[in-house]
PDB file of C-alpha atoms in Angstrom:
ATOM      1  CA  MET A 379      99.133  85.398  98.591  1.00  0.00           C
ATOM      2  CA  HIS A 380     101.607  82.700  97.401  1.00  0.00           C
ATOM      3  CA  PRO A 381     100.099  79.870  99.073  1.00  0.00           C
ATOM      4  CA  LEU A 382     102.884  79.376 101.014  1.00  0.00           C
ATOM      5  CA  ILE A 383     103.467  82.263 102.824  1.00  0.00           C
ATOM      6  CA  ALA A 384      99.364  82.188 103.570  1.00  0.00           C
ATOM      7  CA  ARG A 385     100.130  78.512 105.154  1.00  0.00           C
ATOM      8  CA  PHE A 386     103.113  80.794 107.745  1.00  0.00           C
ATOM      9  CA  MET A 387     100.630  83.377 108.352  1.00  0.00           C
ATOM     10  CA  ALA A 388      97.585  81.547 109.299  1.00  0.00           C
ATOM     11  CA  ARG A 389      96.185  81.171 112.672  1.00  0.00           C
ATOM     12  CA  HIS A 390      94.982  78.232 113.945  1.00  0.00           C
ATOM     13  CA  GLU A 391      93.652  79.570 117.649  1.00  0.00           C
ATOM     14  CA  PRO A 392      90.061  80.637 117.531  1.00  0.00           C
ATOM     15  CA  ARG A 393      88.378  83.817 117.665  1.00  0.00           C
ATOM     16  CA  LYS A 394      87.487  85.028 121.656  1.00  0.00           C
ATOM     17  CA  ASP A 395      85.783  87.809 122.998  1.00  0.00           C
ATOM     18  CA  TRP A 396      88.404  90.371 123.932  1.00  0.00           C
ATOM     19  CA  ARG A 397      86.433  90.004 128.169  1.00  0.00           C
ATOM     20  CA  VAL A 398      87.932  86.342 127.588  1.00  0.00           C
ATOM     21  CA  HIS A 399      91.405  87.749 126.733  1.00  0.00           C
ATOM     22  CA  ALA A 400      91.568  90.947 129.343  1.00  0.00           C
ATOM     23  CA  LYS A 401      90.542  87.821 132.087  1.00  0.00           C
ATOM     24  CA  SER A 402      92.866  86.120 131.481  1.00  0.00           C
ATOM     25  CA  ALA A 403      96.018  88.279 130.943  1.00  0.00           C
ATOM     26  CA  ALA A 404      94.474  89.976 133.931  1.00  0.00           C
ATOM     27  CA  ALA A 405      95.039  85.992 135.992  1.00  0.00           C
ATOM     28  CA  THR A 406      98.783  85.703 134.786  1.00  0.00           C
ATOM     29  CA  THR A 407      99.662  88.784 135.503  1.00  0.00           C
ATOM     30  CA  ALA A 408      97.700  88.161 138.888  1.00  0.00           C
ATOM     31  CA  ALA A 409      98.708  85.212 139.467  1.00  0.00           C
ATOM     32  CA  VAL A 410     102.997  85.447 138.702  1.00  0.00           C
ATOM     33  CA  THR A 411     102.925  88.979 140.562  1.00  0.00           C
ATOM     34  CA  LEU A 412     102.162  86.883 143.614  1.00  0.00           C
ATOM     35  CA  ILE A 413     104.573  83.847 142.863  1.00  0.00           C
ATOM     36  CA  GLY A 414     106.684  87.664 142.863  1.00  0.00           C
ATOM     37  CA  TYR A 415     105.433  89.020 145.745  1.00  0.00           C
ATOM     38  CA  LEU A 416     106.057  85.578 147.582  1.00  0.00           C
ATOM     39  CA  SER A 417     108.778  84.980 146.617  1.00  0.00           C
ATOM     40  CA  ALA A 418     109.994  88.444 148.201  1.00  0.00           C
ATOM     41  CA  VAL A 419     108.250  87.557 151.358  1.00  0.00           C
ATOM     42  CA  THR A 420     110.257  84.135 151.477  1.00  0.00           C
ATOM     43  CA  GLY A 421     112.786  85.018 150.332  1.00  0.00           C
ATOM     44  CA  LEU A 422     112.660  82.115 148.185  1.00  0.00           C
ATOM     45  CA  PRO A 423     113.202  82.148 144.791  1.00  0.00           C
ATOM     46  CA  LEU A 424     109.749  81.534 143.209  1.00  0.00           C
ATOM     47  CA  LEU A 425     110.095  84.274 140.371  1.00  0.00           C
ATOM     48  CA  LEU A 426     111.356  81.874 137.587  1.00  0.00           C
ATOM     49  CA  ALA A 427     110.436  82.598 134.206  1.00  0.00           C
ATOM     50  CA  PRO A 428     108.661  79.466 132.399  1.00  0.00           C
ATOM     51  CA  LEU A 429     106.311  80.332 135.039  1.00  0.00           C
ATOM     52  CA  ALA A 430     105.043  82.766 133.062  1.00  0.00           C
ATOM     53  CA  PRO A 431     104.154  80.566 130.128  1.00  0.00           C
ATOM     54  CA  THR A 432     103.334  78.175 131.999  1.00  0.00           C
ATOM     55  CA  ALA A 433     100.899  81.074 133.370  1.00  0.00           C
ATOM     56  CA  LEU A 434      99.992  82.439 129.907  1.00  0.00           C
ATOM     57  CA  VAL A 435      98.173  78.088 129.789  1.00  0.00           C
ATOM     58  CA  ILE A 436      96.637  77.937 132.114  1.00  0.00           C
ATOM     59  CA  PHE A 437      95.112  81.446 131.886  1.00  0.00           C
ATOM     60  CA  GLY A 438      94.879  81.289 127.897  1.00  0.00           C
ATOM     61  CA  GLN A 439      94.416  77.840 127.463  1.00  0.00           C
ATOM     62  CA  PRO A 440      92.946  76.018 129.961  1.00  0.00           C
ATOM     63  CA  GLU A 441      91.628  73.558 127.192  1.00  0.00           C
ATOM     64  CA  SER A 442      94.882  72.280 125.938  1.00  0.00           C
ATOM     65  CA  PRO A 443      96.558  69.626 126.661  1.00  0.00           C
ATOM     66  CA  ASN A 444      99.895  72.241 128.467  1.00  0.00           C
ATOM     67  CA  ALA A 445      97.316  72.839 130.288  1.00  0.00           C
ATOM     68  CA  GLN A 446      96.228  69.706 132.211  1.00  0.00           C
ATOM     69  CA  PRO A 447      97.547  69.851 136.065  1.00  0.00           C
ATOM     70  CA  ILE A 448      98.843  66.251 135.821  1.00  0.00           C
ATOM     71  CA  ASN A 449     101.158  67.997 132.317  1.00  0.00           C
ATOM     72  CA  ILE A 450     102.346  70.392 134.667  1.00  0.00           C
ATOM     73  CA  PHE A 451     103.480  69.189 137.790  1.00  0.00           C
ATOM     74  CA  ALA A 452     104.848  65.861 135.829  1.00  0.00           C
ATOM     75  CA  GLY A 453     106.760  68.658 133.095  1.00  0.00           C
ATOM     76  CA  TYR A 454     108.151  69.674 136.003  1.00  0.00           C
ATOM     77  CA  LEU A 455     109.427  66.855 137.966  1.00  0.00           C
ATOM     78  CA  ILE A 456     110.902  65.654 135.314  1.00  0.00           C
ATOM     79  CA  GLY A 457     113.175  68.634 134.254  1.00  0.00           C
ATOM     80  CA  THR A 458     113.789  69.460 137.873  1.00  0.00           C
ATOM     81  CA  VAL A 459     115.140  66.016 138.021  1.00  0.00           C
ATOM     82  CA  VAL A 460     116.981  65.171 134.548  1.00  0.00           C
ATOM     83  CA  ALA A 461     118.743  69.125 135.221  1.00  0.00           C
ATOM     84  CA  VAL A 462     119.420  68.409 138.821  1.00  0.00           C
ATOM     85  CA  LEU A 463     121.056  64.247 138.329  1.00  0.00           C
ATOM     86  CA  ALA A 464     123.246  65.909 135.442  1.00  0.00           C
ATOM     87  CA  MET A 465     123.754  69.023 137.480  1.00  0.00           C
ATOM     88  CA  SER A 466     124.441  67.460 140.552  1.00  0.00           C
ATOM     89  CA  VAL A 467     127.613  64.940 138.173  1.00  0.00           C
ATOM     90  CA  VAL A 468     129.083  66.943 135.971  1.00  0.00           C
ATOM     91  CA  PRO A 469     127.745  70.732 137.398  1.00  0.00           C
ATOM     92  CA  GLU A 470     129.504  73.253 134.123  1.00  0.00           C
ATOM     93  CA  PRO A 471     129.719  72.705 130.455  1.00  0.00           C
ATOM     94  CA  PHE A 472     126.478  74.174 128.557  1.00  0.00           C
ATOM     95  CA  TRP A 473     126.267  71.077 126.044  1.00  0.00           C
ATOM     96  CA  LEU A 474     125.152  69.302 129.070  1.00  0.00           C
ATOM     97  CA  ALA A 475     122.075  70.833 130.032  1.00  0.00           C
ATOM     98  CA  THR A 476     120.975  71.863 126.931  1.00  0.00           C
ATOM     99  CA  LEU A 477     121.021  67.748 126.034  1.00  0.00           C
ATOM    100  CA  CYS A 478     119.102  67.503 129.306  1.00  0.00           C
ATOM    101  CA  VAL A 479     116.184  69.783 127.217  1.00  0.00           C
ATOM    102  CA  GLY A 480     115.728  67.220 124.932  1.00  0.00           C
ATOM    103  CA  VAL A 481     116.026  64.673 127.295  1.00  0.00           C
ATOM    104  CA  VAL A 482     112.869  66.273 129.484  1.00  0.00           C
ATOM    105  CA  MET A 483     111.464  66.243 126.205  1.00  0.00           C
ATOM    106  CA  LEU A 484     111.807  62.884 125.620  1.00  0.00           C
ATOM    107  CA  ILE A 485     110.734  61.814 128.805  1.00  0.00           C
ATOM    108  CA  MET A 486     107.196  64.034 128.905  1.00  0.00           C
ATOM    109  CA  LEU A 487     107.072  63.191 125.049  1.00  0.00           C
ATOM    110  CA  ALA A 488     107.294  59.362 126.001  1.00  0.00           C
ATOM    111  CA  LEU A 489     104.833  59.603 128.985  1.00  0.00           C
ATOM    112  CA  ARG A 490     102.178  62.072 127.392  1.00  0.00           C
ATOM    113  CA  VAL A 491     103.060  64.446 129.884  1.00  0.00           C
ATOM    114  CA  THR A 492     104.194  67.639 127.893  1.00  0.00           C
ATOM    115  CA  HIS A 493     104.328  70.679 129.785  1.00  0.00           C
ATOM    116  CA  PRO A 494     106.380  73.170 126.588  1.00  0.00           C
ATOM    117  CA  PRO A 495     107.761  75.794 128.887  1.00  0.00           C
ATOM    118  CA  ALA A 496     108.906  72.845 132.375  1.00  0.00           C
ATOM    119  CA  ALA A 497     111.053  71.492 129.872  1.00  0.00           C
ATOM    120  CA  ALA A 498     113.506  75.388 130.094  1.00  0.00           C
ATOM    121  CA  ILE A 499     114.598  73.570 133.607  1.00  0.00           C
ATOM    122  CA  PRO A 500     117.791  72.229 133.104  1.00  0.00           C
ATOM    123  CA  LEU A 501     118.749  76.147 131.253  1.00  0.00           C
ATOM    124  CA  LEU A 502     117.211  77.299 134.098  1.00  0.00           C
ATOM    125  CA  THR A 503     119.767  74.980 136.991  1.00  0.00           C
ATOM    126  CA  LEU A 504     122.736  75.718 134.770  1.00  0.00           C
ATOM    127  CA  THR A 505     122.335  79.216 134.640  1.00  0.00           C
ATOM    128  CA  GLY A 506     121.185  80.116 138.154  1.00  0.00           C
ATOM    129  CA  ARG A 507     122.371  77.542 140.543  1.00  0.00           C
ATOM    130  CA  VAL A 508     119.586  76.202 142.898  1.00  0.00           C
ATOM    131  CA  ASP A 509     119.304  74.591 145.872  1.00  0.00           C
ATOM    132  CA  ALA A 510     117.532  71.038 144.124  1.00  0.00           C
ATOM    133  CA  ALA A 511     115.821  70.919 147.551  1.00  0.00           C
ATOM    134  CA  THR A 512     114.653  74.747 147.529  1.00  0.00           C
ATOM    135  CA  LEU A 513     114.034  73.586 143.797  1.00  0.00           C
ATOM    136  CA  PHE A 514     111.841  70.928 144.049  1.00  0.00           C
ATOM    137  CA  VAL A 515     109.988  72.950 147.222  1.00  0.00           C
ATOM    138  CA  VAL A 516     109.651  76.081 144.441  1.00  0.00           C
ATOM    139  CA  LEU A 517     108.984  74.764 141.704  1.00  0.00           C
ATOM    140  CA  PHE A 518     105.931  72.512 143.569  1.00  0.00           C
ATOM    141  CA  LEU A 519     104.950  75.511 145.181  1.00  0.00           C
ATOM    142  CA  ALA A 520     104.236  77.646 142.707  1.00  0.00           C
ATOM    143  CA  CYS A 521     102.521  74.959 140.379  1.00  0.00           C
ATOM    144  CA  LEU A 522     100.192  74.356 143.328  1.00  0.00           C
ATOM    145  CA  LEU A 523      99.049  77.816 142.854  1.00  0.00           C
ATOM    146  CA  LEU A 524      98.803  78.598 139.808  1.00  0.00           C
ATOM    147  CA  VAL A 525      96.718  75.610 139.529  1.00  0.00           C
ATOM    148  CA  VAL A 526      94.951  76.872 142.181  1.00  0.00           C
ATOM    149  CA  MET A 527      94.246  80.216 140.660  1.00  0.00           C
ATOM    150  CA  GLY A 528      92.693  78.435 137.334  1.00  0.00           C
ATOM    151  CA  THR A 529      90.714  76.304 139.056  1.00  0.00           C
ATOM    152  CA  ILE A 530      88.936  79.091 140.473  1.00  0.00           C
ATOM    153  CA  LEU A 531      89.301  82.092 137.661  1.00  0.00           C
ATOM    154  CA  HIS A 532      87.660  79.854 135.556  1.00  0.00           C
ATOM    155  CA  ARG A 533      84.768  79.799 137.563  1.00  0.00           C
ATOM    156  CA  LEU A 534      84.546  83.393 137.013  1.00  0.00           C
ATOM    157  CA  PRO A 535      82.416  85.277 134.219  1.00  0.00           C
ATOM    158  CA  PRO A 536      83.329  86.053 131.424  1.00  0.00           C
ATOM    159  CA  GLN A 537      83.156  83.249 129.918  1.00  0.00           C
ATOM    160  CA  ARG A 538      83.211  79.839 133.196  1.00  0.00           C
ATOM    161  CA  ARG A 539      85.638  77.169 131.135  1.00  0.00           C
ATOM    162  CA  ARG A 540      85.650  73.861 133.153  1.00  0.00           C
ATOM    163  CA  TYR A 541      89.602  73.639 134.341  1.00  0.00           C
ATOM    164  CA  PRO A 542      90.831  71.076 134.723  1.00  0.00           C
ATOM    165  CA  LEU A 543      89.625  70.071 132.380  1.00  0.00           C
ATOM    166  CA  PRO A 544      86.957  66.201 132.824  1.00  0.00           C
ATOM    167  CA  LEU A 545      88.718  62.157 132.462  1.00  0.00           C
ATOM    168  CA  ALA A 546      87.448  61.320 128.577  1.00  0.00           C
ATOM    169  CA  GLU A 547      85.367  58.633 130.626  1.00  0.00           C
ATOM    170  CA  GLU A 548      83.098  61.659 132.421  1.00  0.00           C
ATOM    171  CA  VAL A 549      83.344  63.575 127.785  1.00  0.00           C
ATOM    172  CA  GLU A 550      82.192  60.210 126.525  1.00  0.00           C
ATOM    173  CA  LYS A 551      79.167  59.471 129.413  1.00  0.00           C
ATOM    174  CA  ASP A 552      78.368  63.182 128.066  1.00  0.00           C
TER     175      ASP A 552
END
Protein backbone atom coordinates (compact mmCIF):
# COMPACT_ATOMS: atom_id res chain seq x y z
CA MET A 1 0.00 0.00 0.00
CA HIS A 2 1.27 3.47 -0.84
CA PRO A 3 2.61 5.24 2.30
CA LEU A 4 0.33 8.25 1.83
CA ILE A 5 -2.74 6.03 1.64
CA ALA A 6 -1.50 4.06 4.64
CA ARG A 7 -1.30 7.30 6.68
CA PHE A 8 -4.93 8.06 5.88
CA MET A 9 -5.97 4.53 6.78
CA ALA A 10 -4.03 4.28 10.06
CA ARG A 11 -6.14 3.97 13.19
CA HIS A 12 -5.06 6.03 16.17
CA GLU A 13 -7.45 4.73 18.77
CA PRO A 14 -6.14 1.90 20.94
CA ARG A 15 -7.73 -1.53 20.80
CA LYS A 16 -10.09 -2.29 23.67
CA ASP A 17 -12.00 -5.28 24.92
CA TRP A 18 -15.33 -5.64 23.06
CA ARG A 19 -17.12 -5.53 26.44
CA VAL A 20 -15.82 -2.00 27.00
CA HIS A 21 -17.21 -0.95 23.61
CA ALA A 22 -20.52 -2.67 24.37
CA LYS A 23 -20.71 -0.88 27.74
CA SER A 24 -19.99 2.47 26.04
CA ALA A 25 -22.59 1.91 23.33
CA ALA A 26 -25.19 0.77 25.85
CA ALA A 27 -24.51 3.76 28.09
CA THR A 28 -24.75 6.18 25.16
CA THR A 29 -28.02 4.60 24.04
CA ALA A 30 -29.42 4.66 27.58
CA ALA A 31 -28.40 8.29 28.14
CA VAL A 32 -29.87 9.55 24.87
CA THR A 33 -33.03 7.48 25.46
CA LEU A 34 -33.40 8.97 28.95
CA ILE A 35 -32.99 12.48 27.54
CA GLY A 36 -35.60 11.67 24.89
CA TYR A 37 -37.97 10.32 27.54
CA LEU A 38 -37.53 13.44 29.67
CA SER A 39 -38.17 15.53 26.58
CA ALA A 40 -41.43 13.68 25.91
CA VAL A 41 -42.55 13.98 29.55
CA THR A 42 -41.65 17.64 30.07
CA GLY A 43 -42.36 18.97 26.58
CA LEU A 44 -38.91 20.62 26.53
CA PRO A 45 -36.85 20.16 23.36
CA LEU A 46 -34.15 18.19 25.19
CA LEU A 47 -33.31 15.79 22.38
CA LEU A 48 -30.84 17.94 20.45
CA ALA A 49 -28.52 16.38 17.86
CA PRO A 50 -25.18 17.53 19.39
CA LEU A 51 -25.95 15.62 22.59
CA ALA A 52 -25.42 12.23 20.89
CA PRO A 53 -21.75 12.92 20.06
CA THR A 54 -21.34 14.39 23.54
CA ALA A 55 -22.61 11.11 24.99
CA LEU A 56 -20.29 9.15 22.69
CA VAL A 57 -17.26 11.13 23.91
CA ILE A 58 -18.24 10.83 27.60
CA PHE A 59 -18.91 7.08 27.46
CA GLY A 60 -16.53 6.00 24.71
CA GLN A 61 -13.53 8.26 25.30
CA PRO A 62 -13.74 9.51 28.90
CA GLU A 63 -10.00 10.21 29.02
CA SER A 64 -10.32 12.77 26.21
CA PRO A 65 -10.08 16.44 27.20
CA ASN A 66 -13.27 16.96 25.12
CA ALA A 67 -15.15 14.64 27.50
CA GLN A 68 -14.33 16.54 30.68
CA PRO A 69 -17.17 18.38 32.43
CA ILE A 70 -15.56 21.83 32.11
CA ASN A 71 -15.26 21.36 28.34
CA ILE A 72 -18.83 20.13 28.02
CA PHE A 73 -20.49 22.84 30.11
CA ALA A 74 -18.26 25.69 28.92
CA GLY A 75 -18.47 24.58 25.28
CA TYR A 76 -22.26 24.52 25.29
CA LEU A 77 -22.45 27.78 27.24
CA ILE A 78 -20.16 29.53 24.75
CA GLY A 79 -22.07 28.07 21.80
CA THR A 80 -25.41 29.14 23.25
CA VAL A 81 -24.33 32.66 24.21
CA VAL A 82 -22.78 33.36 20.82
CA ALA A 83 -25.75 31.89 18.95
CA VAL A 84 -28.37 33.70 21.00
CA LEU A 85 -26.56 37.04 20.70
CA ALA A 86 -26.07 36.70 16.97
CA MET A 87 -29.60 35.52 16.24
CA SER A 88 -31.10 38.31 18.33
CA VAL A 89 -29.26 40.85 16.19
CA VAL A 90 -29.82 39.32 12.73
CA PRO A 91 -32.10 36.25 12.88
CA GLU A 92 -32.23 35.08 9.27
CA PRO A 93 -29.10 34.66 7.15
CA PHE A 94 -27.43 31.24 7.16
CA TRP A 95 -24.01 32.84 6.88
CA LEU A 96 -24.42 34.34 10.34
CA ALA A 97 -24.84 30.87 11.85
CA THR A 98 -21.79 29.60 9.99
CA LEU A 99 -19.78 32.62 11.12
CA CYS A 100 -20.90 31.88 14.68
CA VAL A 101 -19.53 28.34 14.40
CA GLY A 102 -16.09 29.84 13.76
CA VAL A 103 -16.45 32.35 16.60
CA VAL A 104 -17.53 29.60 19.01
CA MET A 105 -14.58 27.49 17.93
CA LEU A 106 -12.16 30.39 18.39
CA ILE A 107 -13.43 31.14 21.91
CA MET A 108 -13.36 27.49 22.97
CA LEU A 109 -9.81 27.05 21.66
CA ALA A 110 -8.62 30.28 23.30
CA LEU A 111 -10.14 29.30 26.65
CA ARG A 112 -8.96 25.66 26.32
CA VAL A 113 -12.47 24.25 26.77
CA THR A 114 -12.96 22.63 23.36
CA HIS A 115 -16.04 20.46 22.93
CA PRO A 116 -16.67 19.94 19.19
CA PRO A 117 -20.40 19.05 19.40
CA ALA A 118 -21.08 22.42 21.05
CA ALA A 119 -19.88 24.22 17.94
CA ALA A 120 -23.11 23.05 16.26
CA ILE A 121 -25.35 25.10 18.56
CA PRO A 122 -25.41 28.15 16.24
CA LEU A 123 -26.65 25.89 13.44
CA LEU A 124 -29.39 24.58 15.72
CA THR A 125 -30.59 28.06 16.59
CA LEU A 126 -30.88 28.95 12.92
CA THR A 127 -32.76 25.82 11.87
CA GLY A 128 -35.04 25.43 14.87
CA ARG A 129 -35.82 28.67 16.62
CA VAL A 130 -35.67 27.91 20.34
CA ASP A 131 -36.29 30.49 23.01
CA ALA A 132 -32.95 31.61 24.53
CA ALA A 133 -33.88 30.81 28.15
CA THR A 134 -35.20 27.41 27.11
CA LEU A 135 -32.02 26.66 25.18
CA PHE A 136 -29.82 27.50 28.19
CA VAL A 137 -31.94 25.37 30.54
CA VAL A 138 -32.26 22.46 28.12
CA LEU A 139 -28.54 22.24 27.39
CA PHE A 140 -27.58 22.61 31.05
CA LEU A 141 -29.98 19.84 32.14
CA ALA A 142 -28.96 17.49 29.34
CA CYS A 143 -25.25 18.04 29.98
CA LEU A 144 -25.74 17.57 33.72
CA LEU A 145 -27.55 14.30 33.10
CA LEU A 146 -24.82 13.04 30.75
CA VAL A 147 -21.98 13.97 33.11
CA VAL A 148 -23.70 12.40 36.14
CA MET A 149 -24.42 9.22 34.20
CA GLY A 150 -20.81 9.16 32.97
CA THR A 151 -19.50 9.58 36.51
CA ILE A 152 -21.63 6.67 37.73
CA LEU A 153 -21.23 4.29 34.79
CA HIS A 154 -17.45 4.59 34.56
CA ARG A 155 -17.22 3.12 38.03
CA LEU A 156 -18.85 -0.12 36.86
CA PRO A 157 -17.08 -3.15 35.34
CA PRO A 158 -15.81 -4.47 32.96
CA GLN A 159 -13.27 -1.63 32.94
CA ARG A 160 -13.47 0.98 35.65
CA ARG A 161 -12.23 4.37 34.54
CA ARG A 162 -11.55 7.66 36.22
CA TYR A 163 -14.16 10.12 35.09
CA PRO A 164 -13.88 13.01 35.28
CA LEU A 165 -10.11 13.05 35.03
CA PRO A 166 -8.30 14.22 38.16
CA LEU A 167 -6.67 17.62 38.33
CA ALA A 168 -3.18 17.79 36.85
CA GLU A 169 -1.76 18.43 40.35
CA GLU A 170 -3.32 15.18 41.60
CA VAL A 171 -1.83 13.22 38.70
CA GLU A 172 1.64 14.58 39.45
CA LYS A 173 1.36 13.42 43.10
CA ASP A 174 0.59 9.80 42.04
